[in-house]
Short mmCIF file of C-alpha atoms in Angstrom, two decimals:
data_model
loop_
_atom_site.label_atom_id
_atom_site.label_comp_id
_atom_site.label_asym_id
_atom_site.label_seq_id
_atom_site.Cartn_x
_atom_site.Cartn_y
_atom_site.Cartn_z
CA UNK A 1 0.17 0.14 0.38
CA UNK A 2 1.72 3.27 -0.79
CA UNK A 3 0.94 6.64 0.62
CA UNK A 4 -2.48 8.38 -0.90
CA UNK A 5 -0.32 11.54 -1.02
CA UNK A 6 3.41 9.74 -2.76
CA UNK A 7 3.61 11.32 -6.79
CA UNK A 8 5.93 8.32 -8.13
CA UNK A 9 7.88 9.98 -10.79
CA UNK A 10 11.25 7.09 -11.20
CA UNK A 11 11.12 3.92 -10.42
CA UNK A 12 13.75 2.96 -7.77
CA UNK A 13 15.94 0.22 -10.14
CA UNK A 14 18.45 -0.55 -6.93
CA UNK A 15 16.57 0.96 -4.23
CA UNK A 16 17.40 -1.65 -1.27
CA UNK A 17 14.57 -3.53 -0.99
CA UNK A 18 15.04 -7.19 -0.33
CA UNK A 19 11.81 -7.97 -2.86
CA UNK A 20 10.73 -4.84 -4.57
CA UNK A 21 8.28 -6.56 -6.71
CA UNK A 22 6.54 -7.08 -3.53
CA UNK A 23 6.40 -3.58 -2.77
CA UNK A 24 2.85 -2.06 -3.55
CA UNK A 25 3.41 -0.35 -6.42
CA UNK A 26 5.39 -3.69 -8.02
CA UNK A 27 8.78 -1.81 -7.53
CA UNK A 28 10.00 1.02 -5.19
CA UNK A 29 9.85 4.29 -7.00
CA UNK A 30 11.60 7.80 -5.97
CA UNK A 31 8.92 10.59 -6.32
CA UNK A 32 7.20 13.46 -4.18
CA UNK A 33 4.66 14.70 -2.17
CA UNK A 34 1.72 16.13 -2.48
CA UNK A 35 0.25 16.45 0.17
CA UNK A 36 -1.62 19.64 0.91
CA UNK A 37 0.70 22.92 1.71
CA UNK A 38 3.35 20.63 1.28
CA UNK A 39 2.65 20.19 -3.00
CA UNK A 40 6.82 19.04 -4.40
CA UNK A 41 7.91 18.47 -1.23
CA UNK A 42 10.96 15.56 -1.68
CA UNK A 43 10.96 12.78 0.14
CA UNK A 44 14.07 11.90 2.02
CA UNK A 45 15.71 8.30 1.52
CA UNK A 46 14.47 6.72 4.45
CA UNK A 47 10.89 8.49 4.06
CA UNK A 48 10.91 6.77 0.66
CA UNK A 49 11.98 3.81 2.03
CA UNK A 50 9.38 3.67 5.52
CA UNK A 51 6.78 5.89 4.60
CA UNK A 52 5.86 6.98 0.83
CA UNK A 53 6.66 3.31 -0.91
CA UNK A 54 4.81 1.47 2.04
CA UNK A 55 1.14 3.37 3.43
CA UNK A 56 0.10 4.69 7.10
CA UNK A 57 2.96 6.57 7.30
CA UNK A 58 1.99 8.47 10.65
CA UNK A 59 5.14 9.68 11.80
CA UNK A 60 5.33 11.66 8.36
CA UNK A 61 5.52 15.52 9.29
CA UNK A 62 3.46 16.22 6.08
CA UNK A 63 1.02 13.90 6.45
CA UNK A 64 -2.59 15.88 7.01
CA UNK A 65 -4.64 15.31 9.78
CA UNK A 66 -7.76 15.07 8.00
CA UNK A 67 -7.65 12.74 4.63
CA UNK A 68 -9.71 10.13 3.21
CA UNK A 69 -7.13 7.51 3.51
CA UNK A 70 -4.22 6.04 4.44
CA UNK A 71 -3.10 3.89 1.90
CA UNK A 72 -3.32 2.53 -1.46
CA UNK A 73 -3.36 -0.73 -2.77
CA UNK A 74 -3.28 -2.34 -6.59
CA UNK A 75 -3.74 -5.84 -7.59
CA UNK A 76 -4.86 -7.23 -10.73
CA UNK A 77 -8.42 -8.63 -11.03
CA UNK A 78 -8.21 -10.31 -14.00
CA UNK A 79 -5.63 -10.67 -16.54
CA UNK A 80 -7.05 -11.46 -20.61
CA UNK A 81 -3.92 -11.16 -21.91
CA UNK A 82 -4.90 -7.61 -23.75
CA UNK A 83 -7.19 -6.36 -20.50
CA UNK A 84 -5.87 -6.29 -17.38
CA UNK A 85 -8.38 -5.04 -14.59
CA UNK A 86 -7.36 -3.81 -11.13
CA UNK A 87 -8.57 -3.47 -8.11
CA UNK A 88 -7.77 -0.23 -6.72
CA UNK A 89 -8.87 -0.61 -2.64
CA UNK A 90 -8.40 2.89 -0.65
CA UNK A 91 -7.63 2.17 3.39
CA UNK A 92 -8.03 3.91 6.04
CA UNK A 93 -7.65 2.44 9.61
CA UNK A 94 -6.30 -0.67 8.25
CA UNK A 95 -9.67 -1.16 6.77
CA UNK A 96 -11.67 -0.40 3.61
CA UNK A 97 -13.02 3.32 2.80
CA UNK A 98 -13.25 2.65 -0.41
CA UNK A 99 -12.87 0.36 -3.73
CA UNK A 100 -12.71 0.98 -7.45
CA UNK A 101 -12.39 -1.07 -10.90
CA UNK A 102 -9.74 -0.09 -13.41
CA UNK A 103 -8.71 -1.50 -16.56
CA UNK A 104 -6.45 -1.26 -19.42
CA UNK A 105 -6.34 -1.98 -23.05
CA UNK A 106 -3.18 -3.90 -23.23
CA UNK A 107 -3.33 -3.62 -27.20
CA UNK A 108 -4.20 -0.06 -27.52
CA UNK A 109 -1.74 0.88 -24.75
CA UNK A 110 -5.19 2.53 -23.11
CA UNK A 111 -7.17 2.86 -19.49
CA UNK A 112 -10.44 2.07 -20.83
CA UNK A 113 -11.73 3.48 -17.11
CA UNK A 114 -9.14 5.43 -14.97
CA UNK A 115 -9.18 5.92 -10.99
CA UNK A 116 -10.78 10.30 -11.01
CA UNK A 117 -7.82 10.97 -7.74
CA UNK A 118 -4.80 12.00 -10.11
CA UNK A 119 -2.84 11.15 -7.39
CA UNK A 120 -4.25 7.61 -7.18
CA UNK A 121 -4.43 7.16 -11.55
CA UNK A 122 -0.47 7.60 -11.50
CA UNK A 123 0.14 5.20 -8.62
CA UNK A 124 -1.90 2.75 -10.80
CA UNK A 125 -0.04 3.85 -14.02
CA UNK A 126 3.33 3.06 -12.01
CA UNK A 127 2.06 -0.36 -10.99
CA UNK A 128 0.62 -0.93 -14.57
CA UNK A 129 4.31 -0.44 -15.51
CA UNK A 130 5.41 -2.56 -13.27
CA UNK A 131 2.83 -5.36 -14.16
CA UNK A 132 3.75 -5.44 -18.30
CA UNK A 133 7.63 -5.43 -17.11
CA UNK A 134 7.19 -8.80 -15.10
CA UNK A 135 5.42 -9.95 -18.25
CA UNK A 136 8.64 -9.08 -20.63
CA UNK A 137 11.10 -10.52 -18.31
CA UNK A 138 12.35 -13.48 -17.61
CA UNK A 139 12.36 -15.41 -13.73
CA UNK A 140 15.15 -13.60 -12.11
CA UNK A 141 17.79 -16.36 -11.56
CA UNK A 142 18.42 -14.92 -8.24
CA UNK A 143 22.00 -13.64 -9.51
CA UNK A 144 22.40 -9.68 -9.87
CA UNK A 145 23.61 -7.94 -12.72
CA UNK A 146 26.31 -5.70 -12.31
CA UNK A 147 25.44 -3.07 -14.28
CA UNK A 148 22.47 -1.43 -13.21
CA UNK A 149 19.88 0.30 -15.77
CA UNK A 150 19.14 3.65 -15.73
CA UNK A 151 15.98 5.14 -13.85
CA UNK A 152 12.60 4.43 -15.64
CA UNK A 153 10.62 6.74 -15.05
CA UNK A 154 6.74 6.77 -14.43
CA UNK A 155 4.30 6.83 -17.68
CA UNK A 156 2.56 10.25 -17.68
CA UNK A 157 -1.19 11.12 -17.81
#
């Protein structure tokens, strides 16, 4: 679950997470804060690792007291090859606060249905990118490459 105020920008291919594919957005991301009054604030590396990418950031000094949710969770509801259907669950107090479905056309490279909240849609696009990369990359053999790929930007809206 990512923080609902996190705006991911660049995929962190070497962010130091033990299992990055298990993170809420399918990888670790660098980004900016979009909390009211702190728009475009750059989180520290520690905040990215402990708060922004994981949600439930109650220790974050920028987290608004009044908010509709504490974290956003994504999952693939159905993979039809050329169409992907996503569950989006916003949680508050570790319980579902809202739920929506998104649909993406893989062949046409376009969203059939998108989320009305720009922040959550941006996270969905990053989650989608991680999902599509897993489709084309072979399973890891447990060996890390010494070459570090350049950062991957999150798709733009």
